[in-house]
Amino acid sequence: MHCGLRRNTMKRFKHVPHWLKIIVSLSIILGLMLGVYFYFSQRNSVYRSIEQDLSIVADLKVKQITDWKNERLGDAQVIKENGEIQNGWLDDQLFLTANAIEILESLQQAYNYQHILLVDPVTATAVTIDEQPMEIHSFAVEAAKQALGANEIVVTDIHQIEDVYRPHFDIAIPYPDAVNGDGRVILLQTGMEEFLYPLLQSWPTASTTGETLLIEQIGDEVVFLNDLRHVENAALNLRIPLTEDDVPAIMAVKGITGPVKGVDYRDVPVSAVIKPVPETDWFMISKMDIKEINQQWMLQTFALIITVILFVVSAITGASYLWQRDEKQYFLGELETAQALRESEERFRVYIE
């Protein structure tokens, strides 16, 4: 009888009940399903959050550039309508009265213009307001002619004259000569390094790869108008042919706006947002490396994996506890039965004796 009890006990130890196997299997499957779901859900959530941040940065930069540009146009309009400057030209030469020059000098100091030039677009000559000769780009000469022809303020593209001064754009303010049929122009040269480049290079959050780019199509290439985080002296020097379809800068000039994914000028995978700059041919691109984005949600994924493991372990532990409790009750019952059997046998033996 005792041998039968031991055999039954060993048999129950060797065979795990089916309900425990089902619970363990379901726990593992459920844990894996939840892990996969939250893995992709968390990844998509992080990417959406990054895209929103990039969009906010791009919108902010576009607004700041637009406001800054409008302020410069406002300065030009004030100069154009200033009677002291309108009447301050001396004969048909590139000279102004002392009062007019004083006004321009105070404006240059207040708003940090690179140069303020007096231009004769017919002869393509220019002098500074202190009467020093200055070389000007063909962009500026053409803008001066357009300004005189329409009697309206004209803004050039960003350009540079090597070995003279760094990237800038010019604002041409016309002063037509009704008698001679020509006229002269005041040219405000606005440098990029004083405001625009620091604005573009700043990033509102702690990021090792976050960057904003200002680009424009010139011919069959896209030209980067600002200095870049990873390339020195990139402004107006770094160019990408329009055949590079997977580059966000190329996507921009082909009419694509909003969130995109591609490779940047370093051939590194990035997530980017493209925004046009109003009333210009420029595009603003805010971008971040995919690698940095992945690092953000991988940390959360690690925490998720730990949570799933704990869930599965807890489910198995709970099932094991229930099984052990059931086994304990069974063995206690078996012991009580065996004890009763022994007592019965003892009474029977006594009775027989």
mmCIF file of C-alpha atoms in Angstrom:
data_model
loop_
_atom_site.group_PDB
_atom_site.id
_atom_site.type_symbol
_atom_site.label_atom_id
_atom_site.label_comp_id
_atom_site.label_asym_id
_atom_site.label_seq_id
_atom_site.Cartn_x
_atom_site.Cartn_y
_atom_site.Cartn_z
ATOM 1 C CA MET A 1 0.000 0.000 0.000
ATOM 2 C CA HIS A 2 2.807 2.394 0.904
ATOM 3 C CA CYS A 3 4.606 1.548 -2.336
ATOM 4 C CA GLY A 4 1.456 2.461 -4.274
ATOM 5 C CA LEU A 5 1.341 5.853 -2.572
ATOM 6 C CA ARG A 6 4.966 6.540 -3.468
ATOM 7 C CA ARG A 7 4.366 5.527 -7.109
ATOM 8 C CA ASN A 8 1.343 7.860 -7.378
ATOM 9 C CA THR A 9 3.350 10.690 -5.850
ATOM 10 C CA MET A 10 6.264 10.288 -8.268
ATOM 11 C CA LYS A 11 3.854 10.035 -11.164
ATOM 12 C CA ARG A 12 2.211 13.378 -10.313
ATOM 13 C CA PHE A 13 5.639 15.066 -9.961
ATOM 14 C CA LYS A 14 6.736 13.844 -13.378
ATOM 15 C CA HIS A 15 3.609 14.961 -15.253
ATOM 16 C CA VAL A 16 2.821 18.696 -15.337
ATOM 17 C CA PRO A 17 -0.938 19.216 -15.681
ATOM 18 C CA HIS A 18 -2.299 20.413 -18.993
ATOM 19 C CA TRP A 19 -3.912 23.502 -17.507
ATOM 20 C CA LEU A 20 -0.509 24.704 -16.285
ATOM 21 C CA LYS A 21 1.007 24.123 -19.704
ATOM 22 C CA ILE A 22 -1.856 26.097 -21.283
ATOM 23 C CA ILE A 23 -1.421 29.011 -18.872
ATOM 24 C CA VAL A 24 2.347 29.136 -19.441
ATOM 25 C CA SER A 25 1.934 28.958 -23.230
ATOM 26 C CA LEU A 26 -0.769 31.623 -23.275
ATOM 27 C CA SER A 27 1.330 33.862 -21.023
ATOM 28 C CA ILE A 28 4.324 33.613 -23.335
ATOM 29 C CA ILE A 29 2.206 34.192 -26.461
ATOM 30 C CA LEU A 30 0.351 37.113 -24.872
ATOM 31 C CA GLY A 31 3.608 38.592 -23.629
ATOM 32 C CA LEU A 32 5.162 38.374 -27.083
ATOM 33 C CA MET A 33 2.079 39.878 -28.735
ATOM 34 C CA LEU A 34 1.990 42.750 -26.271
ATOM 35 C CA GLY A 35 5.717 43.261 -26.701
ATOM 36 C CA VAL A 36 5.471 43.413 -30.488
ATOM 37 C CA TYR A 37 2.446 45.738 -30.332
ATOM 38 C CA PHE A 38 4.011 48.151 -27.883
ATOM 39 C CA TYR A 39 7.342 47.946 -29.723
ATOM 40 C CA PHE A 40 5.881 49.241 -32.990
ATOM 41 C CA SER A 41 3.446 51.533 -31.201
ATOM 42 C CA GLN A 42 6.257 53.123 -29.210
ATOM 43 C CA ARG A 43 8.451 53.467 -32.296
ATOM 44 C CA ASN A 44 5.669 55.140 -34.266
ATOM 45 C CA SER A 45 4.904 57.408 -31.321
ATOM 46 C CA VAL A 46 8.540 58.521 -31.066
ATOM 47 C CA TYR A 47 8.742 59.182 -34.816
ATOM 48 C CA ARG A 48 5.501 61.205 -34.725
ATOM 49 C CA SER A 49 6.811 63.197 -31.803
ATOM 50 C CA ILE A 50 10.104 63.902 -33.602
ATOM 51 C CA GLU A 51 8.242 64.937 -36.764
ATOM 52 C CA GLN A 52 6.125 67.348 -34.718
ATOM 53 C CA ASP A 53 9.256 68.805 -33.123
ATOM 54 C CA LEU A 54 10.947 69.166 -36.511
ATOM 55 C CA SER A 55 7.839 70.844 -37.925
ATOM 56 C CA ILE A 56 7.687 73.282 -35.017
ATOM 57 C CA VAL A 57 11.371 74.140 -35.447
ATOM 58 C CA ALA A 58 10.954 74.668 -39.201
ATOM 59 C CA ASP A 59 7.877 76.875 -38.728
ATOM 60 C CA LEU A 60 9.680 78.915 -36.089
ATOM 61 C CA LYS A 61 12.755 79.443 -38.283
ATOM 62 C CA VAL A 62 10.608 80.377 -41.293
ATOM 63 C CA LYS A 63 8.729 82.951 -39.235
ATOM 64 C CA GLN A 64 11.935 84.426 -37.831
ATOM 65 C CA ILE A 65 13.513 84.678 -41.286
ATOM 66 C CA THR A 66 10.358 86.219 -42.754
ATOM 67 C CA ASP A 67 10.129 88.773 -39.927
ATOM 68 C CA TRP A 68 13.819 89.619 -40.253
ATOM 69 C CA LYS A 69 13.543 90.029 -44.025
ATOM 70 C CA ASN A 70 10.422 92.187 -43.669
ATOM 71 C CA GLU A 71 12.232 94.385 -41.166
ATOM 72 C CA ARG A 72 15.021 94.962 -43.692
ATOM 73 C CA LEU A 73 12.436 95.825 -46.356
ATOM 74 C CA GLY A 74 10.855 98.210 -43.871
ATOM 75 C CA ASP A 75 14.224 99.921 -43.415
ATOM 76 C CA ALA A 76 14.534 100.234 -47.180
ATOM 77 C CA GLN A 77 11.081 101.773 -47.487
ATOM 78 C CA VAL A 78 11.907 104.328 -44.778
ATOM 79 C CA ILE A 79 15.103 105.269 -46.650
ATOM 80 C CA LYS A 80 13.249 105.551 -49.965
ATOM 81 C CA GLU A 81 10.665 107.913 -48.493
ATOM 82 C CA ASN A 82 13.144 110.020 -46.520
ATOM 83 C CA GLY A 83 13.098 113.537 -47.981
ATOM 84 C CA GLU A 84 16.598 114.341 -46.775
ATOM 85 C CA ILE A 85 18.003 111.411 -48.756
ATOM 86 C CA GLN A 86 15.749 111.964 -51.778
ATOM 87 C CA ASN A 87 17.010 115.528 -52.107
ATOM 88 C CA GLY A 88 20.529 114.813 -50.893
ATOM 89 C CA TRP A 89 22.092 113.638 -54.146
ATOM 90 C CA LEU A 90 24.808 115.983 -55.380
ATOM 91 C CA ASP A 91 24.470 116.620 -59.116
ATOM 92 C CA ASP A 92 24.649 113.333 -61.053
ATOM 93 C CA GLN A 93 27.522 111.861 -59.048
ATOM 94 C CA LEU A 94 27.555 109.120 -56.414
ATOM 95 C CA PHE A 95 27.670 111.576 -53.537
ATOM 96 C CA LEU A 96 25.190 112.636 -50.875
ATOM 97 C CA THR A 97 24.956 115.602 -48.569
ATOM 98 C CA ALA A 98 26.414 115.296 -45.088
ATOM 99 C CA ASN A 99 22.958 115.107 -43.506
ATOM 100 C CA ALA A 100 21.891 112.271 -45.796
ATOM 101 C CA ILE A 101 25.110 110.367 -45.127
ATOM 102 C CA GLU A 102 24.635 110.821 -41.380
ATOM 103 C CA ILE A 103 21.187 109.235 -41.615
ATOM 104 C CA LEU A 104 22.565 106.236 -43.514
ATOM 105 C CA GLU A 105 25.511 105.850 -41.123
ATOM 106 C CA SER A 106 23.200 105.747 -38.104
ATOM 107 C CA LEU A 107 21.036 103.161 -39.881
ATOM 108 C CA GLN A 108 24.066 101.004 -40.711
ATOM 109 C CA GLN A 109 25.238 101.030 -37.096
ATOM 110 C CA ALA A 110 21.766 100.396 -35.658
ATOM 111 C CA TYR A 111 20.928 97.414 -37.902
ATOM 112 C CA ASN A 112 24.426 96.095 -38.546
ATOM 113 C CA TYR A 113 24.453 96.249 -42.343
ATOM 114 C CA GLN A 114 27.663 94.995 -43.935
ATOM 115 C CA HIS A 115 27.780 97.953 -46.297
ATOM 116 C CA ILE A 116 25.556 100.703 -47.615
ATOM 117 C CA LEU A 117 26.553 101.488 -51.189
ATOM 118 C CA LEU A 118 25.699 104.242 -53.643
ATOM 119 C CA VAL A 119 25.372 102.594 -57.068
ATOM 120 C CA ASP A 120 25.267 103.743 -60.653
ATOM 121 C CA PRO A 121 23.750 100.741 -62.479
ATOM 122 C CA VAL A 122 24.629 102.138 -65.912
ATOM 123 C CA THR A 123 28.370 102.069 -65.273
ATOM 124 C CA ALA A 124 28.121 99.239 -62.667
ATOM 125 C CA THR A 125 30.168 101.325 -60.228
ATOM 126 C CA ALA A 126 29.615 101.669 -56.504
ATOM 127 C CA VAL A 127 31.060 103.574 -53.553
ATOM 128 C CA THR A 128 30.472 103.280 -49.844
ATOM 129 C CA ILE A 129 28.821 106.152 -48.011
ATOM 130 C CA ASP A 130 32.317 107.319 -47.041
ATOM 131 C CA GLU A 131 33.160 107.464 -50.772
ATOM 132 C CA GLN A 132 35.331 104.338 -50.978
ATOM 133 C CA PRO A 133 35.067 102.333 -54.253
ATOM 134 C CA MET A 134 33.510 98.888 -53.770
ATOM 135 C CA GLU A 135 33.117 95.900 -56.075
ATOM 136 C CA ILE A 136 29.568 94.669 -56.519
ATOM 137 C CA HIS A 137 28.173 91.373 -57.805
ATOM 138 C CA SER A 138 26.240 91.094 -61.065
ATOM 139 C CA PHE A 139 23.212 90.195 -58.908
ATOM 140 C CA ALA A 140 23.383 93.652 -57.369
ATOM 141 C CA VAL A 141 23.797 95.445 -60.715
ATOM 142 C CA GLU A 142 20.790 93.622 -62.181
ATOM 143 C CA ALA A 143 18.709 94.331 -59.071
ATOM 144 C CA ALA A 144 19.623 98.030 -59.290
ATOM 145 C CA LYS A 145 18.481 98.172 -62.908
ATOM 146 C CA GLN A 146 15.219 96.411 -62.073
ATOM 147 C CA ALA A 147 14.609 98.739 -59.142
ATOM 148 C CA LEU A 148 15.091 101.827 -61.312
ATOM 149 C CA GLY A 149 12.993 100.431 -64.122
ATOM 150 C CA ALA A 150 9.997 99.725 -61.883
ATOM 151 C CA ASN A 151 10.783 102.389 -59.252
ATOM 152 C CA GLU A 152 10.334 99.669 -56.619
ATOM 153 C CA ILE A 153 12.563 98.105 -53.989
ATOM 154 C CA VAL A 154 14.197 94.871 -55.232
ATOM 155 C CA VAL A 155 15.872 92.114 -53.201
ATOM 156 C CA THR A 156 18.652 89.924 -54.637
ATOM 157 C CA ASP A 157 19.415 86.259 -53.990
ATOM 158 C CA ILE A 158 22.028 85.393 -51.394
ATOM 159 C CA HIS A 159 25.463 85.625 -53.005
ATOM 160 C CA GLN A 160 29.084 86.388 -52.214
ATOM 161 C CA ILE A 161 32.151 87.945 -53.772
ATOM 162 C CA GLU A 162 35.150 85.839 -52.869
ATOM 163 C CA ASP A 163 37.976 87.619 -51.073
ATOM 164 C CA VAL A 164 35.727 90.666 -50.625
ATOM 165 C CA TYR A 165 32.913 89.685 -48.253
ATOM 166 C CA ARG A 166 30.995 86.666 -47.118
ATOM 167 C CA PRO A 167 27.465 85.594 -48.201
ATOM 168 C CA HIS A 168 24.880 88.364 -48.135
ATOM 169 C CA PHE A 169 21.888 89.668 -50.033
ATOM 170 C CA ASP A 170 21.284 93.183 -51.332
ATOM 171 C CA ILE A 171 18.256 95.449 -51.158
ATOM 172 C CA ALA A 172 18.175 97.958 -54.029
ATOM 173 C CA ILE A 173 16.422 101.280 -53.294
ATOM 174 C CA PRO A 174 15.827 103.301 -56.503
ATOM 175 C CA TYR A 175 16.109 107.044 -57.006
ATOM 176 C CA PRO A 176 15.048 107.675 -60.617
ATOM 177 C CA ASP A 177 16.247 110.786 -62.461
ATOM 178 C CA ALA A 178 13.275 112.097 -64.416
ATOM 179 C CA VAL A 179 15.430 114.589 -66.335
ATOM 180 C CA ASN A 180 18.222 112.286 -67.571
ATOM 181 C CA GLY A 181 16.137 109.132 -67.743
ATOM 182 C CA ASP A 182 18.474 107.148 -65.503
ATOM 183 C CA GLY A 183 19.106 107.417 -61.789
ATOM 184 C CA ARG A 184 21.017 106.066 -58.861
ATOM 185 C CA VAL A 185 20.457 103.374 -56.277
ATOM 186 C CA ILE A 186 21.213 102.900 -52.594
ATOM 187 C CA LEU A 187 22.193 99.300 -51.909
ATOM 188 C CA LEU A 188 21.786 97.811 -48.437
ATOM 189 C CA GLN A 189 24.070 94.794 -48.058
ATOM 190 C CA THR A 190 22.796 92.460 -45.354
ATOM 191 C CA GLY A 191 25.296 89.882 -44.103
ATOM 192 C CA MET A 192 24.240 86.358 -43.200
ATOM 193 C CA GLU A 193 26.704 85.864 -40.356
ATOM 194 C CA GLU A 194 25.289 88.619 -38.181
ATOM 195 C CA PHE A 195 21.805 87.143 -37.760
ATOM 196 C CA LEU A 196 20.697 84.494 -40.233
ATOM 197 C CA TYR A 197 23.454 81.914 -39.770
ATOM 198 C CA PRO A 198 23.371 81.963 -35.946
ATOM 199 C CA LEU A 199 19.584 81.671 -36.165
ATOM 200 C CA LEU A 200 19.754 78.635 -38.432
ATOM 201 C CA GLN A 201 22.529 76.934 -36.481
ATOM 202 C CA SER A 202 20.737 77.167 -33.144
ATOM 203 C CA TRP A 203 18.633 74.177 -32.045
ATOM 204 C CA PRO A 204 16.047 74.417 -29.252
ATOM 205 C CA THR A 205 16.662 70.966 -27.729
ATOM 206 C CA ALA A 206 19.637 68.825 -26.745
ATOM 207 C CA SER A 207 20.434 67.026 -29.994
ATOM 208 C CA THR A 208 23.687 65.877 -31.538
ATOM 209 C CA THR A 209 22.379 65.799 -35.122
ATOM 210 C CA GLY A 210 19.424 68.232 -35.216
ATOM 211 C CA GLU A 211 20.000 70.852 -37.913
ATOM 212 C CA THR A 212 18.185 73.406 -40.060
ATOM 213 C CA LEU A 213 19.099 74.023 -43.703
ATOM 214 C CA LEU A 214 18.225 76.896 -46.019
ATOM 215 C CA ILE A 215 18.353 75.836 -49.669
ATOM 216 C CA GLU A 216 17.527 77.192 -53.103
ATOM 217 C CA GLN A 217 17.551 75.784 -56.619
ATOM 218 C CA ILE A 218 20.026 77.434 -58.979
ATOM 219 C CA GLY A 219 20.097 75.876 -62.431
ATOM 220 C CA ASP A 220 20.177 72.094 -62.215
ATOM 221 C CA GLU A 221 21.553 72.075 -58.668
ATOM 222 C CA VAL A 222 20.376 72.721 -55.140
ATOM 223 C CA VAL A 223 22.585 75.206 -53.316
ATOM 224 C CA PHE A 224 22.915 75.297 -49.522
ATOM 225 C CA LEU A 225 22.641 78.930 -48.455
ATOM 226 C CA ASN A 226 23.837 78.576 -44.870
ATOM 227 C CA ASP A 227 26.817 77.100 -43.076
ATOM 228 C CA LEU A 228 26.209 73.557 -41.881
ATOM 229 C CA ARG A 229 26.846 71.641 -38.704
ATOM 230 C CA HIS A 230 28.944 68.926 -40.301
ATOM 231 C CA VAL A 231 30.573 70.734 -43.260
ATOM 232 C CA GLU A 232 32.790 73.810 -43.003
ATOM 233 C CA ASN A 233 32.269 76.754 -45.374
ATOM 234 C CA ALA A 234 29.251 75.067 -46.923
ATOM 235 C CA ALA A 235 27.303 78.270 -47.617
ATOM 236 C CA LEU A 236 26.952 78.755 -51.393
ATOM 237 C CA ASN A 237 29.701 76.162 -51.916
ATOM 238 C CA LEU A 238 27.924 72.882 -51.207
ATOM 239 C CA ARG A 239 25.729 71.877 -54.153
ATOM 240 C CA ILE A 240 23.760 68.729 -54.967
ATOM 241 C CA PRO A 241 22.525 67.792 -58.452
ATOM 242 C CA LEU A 242 18.787 67.402 -58.972
ATOM 243 C CA THR A 243 19.287 63.710 -59.816
ATOM 244 C CA GLU A 244 19.688 62.832 -56.115
ATOM 245 C CA ASP A 245 15.990 62.069 -55.560
ATOM 246 C CA ASP A 246 16.318 60.691 -52.021
ATOM 247 C CA VAL A 247 17.790 63.910 -50.565
ATOM 248 C CA PRO A 248 15.228 66.124 -48.738
ATOM 249 C CA ALA A 249 16.767 69.240 -50.311
ATOM 250 C CA ILE A 250 16.016 67.827 -53.783
ATOM 251 C CA MET A 251 12.527 66.788 -52.675
ATOM 252 C CA ALA A 252 11.902 70.396 -51.599
ATOM 253 C CA VAL A 253 12.628 72.003 -54.973
ATOM 254 C CA LYS A 254 10.529 69.295 -56.660
ATOM 255 C CA GLY A 255 7.475 70.419 -54.725
ATOM 256 C CA ILE A 256 7.445 68.004 -51.779
ATOM 257 C CA THR A 257 6.731 69.570 -48.381
ATOM 258 C CA GLY A 258 6.033 68.291 -44.883
ATOM 259 C CA PRO A 259 7.591 65.214 -43.209
ATOM 260 C CA VAL A 260 9.931 63.105 -45.360
ATOM 261 C CA LYS A 261 12.641 60.495 -44.923
ATOM 262 C CA GLY A 262 15.802 60.257 -46.994
ATOM 263 C CA VAL A 263 19.535 60.857 -46.813
ATOM 264 C CA ASP A 264 21.160 64.215 -46.190
ATOM 265 C CA TYR A 265 24.239 65.857 -47.712
ATOM 266 C CA ARG A 266 26.420 63.360 -45.770
ATOM 267 C CA ASP A 267 24.527 60.396 -47.256
ATOM 268 C CA VAL A 268 23.223 59.628 -43.747
ATOM 269 C CA PRO A 269 19.576 58.485 -43.254
ATOM 270 C CA VAL A 270 17.501 61.297 -41.738
ATOM 271 C CA SER A 271 13.960 62.262 -40.861
ATOM 272 C CA ALA A 272 13.164 65.776 -42.072
ATOM 273 C CA VAL A 273 10.410 68.371 -42.446
ATOM 274 C CA ILE A 274 10.342 70.710 -45.464
ATOM 275 C CA LYS A 275 8.767 74.183 -45.379
ATOM 276 C CA PRO A 276 8.814 76.892 -48.082
ATOM 277 C CA VAL A 277 9.868 80.399 -47.050
ATOM 278 C CA PRO A 278 7.092 82.796 -48.184
ATOM 279 C CA GLU A 279 7.849 85.344 -50.932
ATOM 280 C CA THR A 280 11.230 83.733 -51.675
ATOM 281 C CA ASP A 281 12.628 80.794 -53.645
ATOM 282 C CA TRP A 282 14.076 79.412 -50.416
ATOM 283 C CA PHE A 283 13.119 76.263 -48.542
ATOM 284 C CA MET A 284 13.661 75.544 -44.877
ATOM 285 C CA ILE A 285 14.554 71.967 -43.896
ATOM 286 C CA SER A 286 14.790 70.791 -40.298
ATOM 287 C CA LYS A 287 16.252 67.315 -39.914
ATOM 288 C CA MET A 288 17.598 64.741 -37.469
ATOM 289 C CA ASP A 289 19.549 61.524 -37.996
ATOM 290 C CA ILE A 290 17.495 58.317 -37.873
ATOM 291 C CA LYS A 291 20.212 56.835 -35.660
ATOM 292 C CA GLU A 292 19.628 59.449 -32.966
ATOM 293 C CA ILE A 293 15.849 58.952 -33.162
ATOM 294 C CA ASN A 294 16.285 55.186 -32.810
ATOM 295 C CA GLN A 295 18.436 55.664 -29.738
ATOM 296 C CA GLN A 296 15.568 57.497 -28.062
ATOM 297 C CA TRP A 297 12.978 54.774 -28.535
ATOM 298 C CA MET A 298 15.451 51.906 -28.034
ATOM 299 C CA LEU A 299 15.818 52.994 -24.410
ATOM 300 C CA GLN A 300 12.051 52.805 -24.061
ATOM 301 C CA THR A 301 12.054 49.459 -25.876
ATOM 302 C CA PHE A 302 14.547 48.074 -23.347
ATOM 303 C CA ALA A 303 12.203 49.078 -20.540
ATOM 304 C CA LEU A 304 9.343 47.445 -22.463
ATOM 305 C CA ILE A 305 11.262 44.164 -22.825
ATOM 306 C CA ILE A 306 11.910 44.086 -19.091
ATOM 307 C CA THR A 307 8.196 44.693 -18.450
ATOM 308 C CA VAL A 308 7.165 41.841 -20.775
ATOM 309 C CA ILE A 309 9.638 39.464 -19.155
ATOM 310 C CA LEU A 310 8.307 40.358 -15.699
ATOM 311 C CA PHE A 311 4.765 39.809 -16.944
ATOM 312 C CA VAL A 312 5.563 36.332 -18.294
ATOM 313 C CA VAL A 313 7.538 35.388 -15.169
ATOM 314 C CA SER A 314 4.717 36.615 -12.941
ATOM 315 C CA ALA A 315 2.155 34.610 -14.912
ATOM 316 C CA ILE A 316 4.269 31.445 -14.727
ATOM 317 C CA THR A 317 5.004 32.009 -11.033
ATOM 318 C CA GLY A 318 1.307 32.474 -10.301
ATOM 319 C CA ALA A 319 0.394 29.306 -12.217
ATOM 320 C CA SER A 320 3.148 27.373 -10.473
ATOM 321 C CA TYR A 321 1.891 28.544 -7.094
ATOM 322 C CA LEU A 322 -1.621 27.350 -7.897
ATOM 323 C CA TRP A 323 -0.255 24.003 -9.061
ATOM 324 C CA GLN A 324 1.906 23.589 -5.924
ATOM 325 C CA ARG A 325 -1.063 24.477 -3.734
ATOM 326 C CA ASP A 326 -3.175 21.852 -5.519
ATOM 327 C CA GLU A 327 -0.388 19.281 -5.174
ATOM 328 C CA LYS A 328 0.029 20.096 -1.500
ATOM 329 C CA GLN A 329 -3.657 19.560 -0.895
ATOM 330 C CA TYR A 330 -3.536 16.298 -2.827
ATOM 331 C CA PHE A 331 -0.555 14.983 -0.883
ATOM 332 C CA LEU A 332 -2.125 16.015 2.411
ATOM 333 C CA GLY A 333 -5.206 14.065 1.402
ATOM 334 C CA GLU A 334 -3.036 11.091 0.444
ATOM 335 C CA LEU A 335 -1.266 11.233 3.802
ATOM 336 C CA GLU A 336 -4.535 11.378 5.671
ATOM 337 C CA THR A 337 -5.813 8.406 3.671
ATOM 338 C CA ALA A 338 -2.593 6.483 4.330
ATOM 339 C CA GLN A 339 -2.749 7.353 8.027
ATOM 340 C CA ALA A 340 -6.352 6.168 8.234
ATOM 341 C CA LEU A 341 -5.391 3.006 6.356
ATOM 342 C CA ARG A 342 -2.555 2.295 8.754
ATOM 343 C CA GLU A 343 -4.843 2.801 11.749
ATOM 344 C CA SER A 344 -7.406 0.508 10.153
ATOM 345 C CA GLU A 345 -4.768 -2.123 9.492
ATOM 346 C CA GLU A 346 -3.541 -1.812 13.062
ATOM 347 C CA ARG A 347 -7.053 -2.281 14.452
ATOM 348 C CA PHE A 348 -7.583 -5.224 12.122
ATOM 349 C CA ARG A 349 -4.288 -6.784 13.216
ATOM 350 C CA VAL A 350 -5.219 -6.352 16.875
ATOM 351 C CA TYR A 351 -8.657 -7.830 16.204
ATOM 352 C CA ILE A 352 -7.116 -10.854 14.434
ATOM 353 C CA GLU A 353 -4.597 -11.399 17.205
#
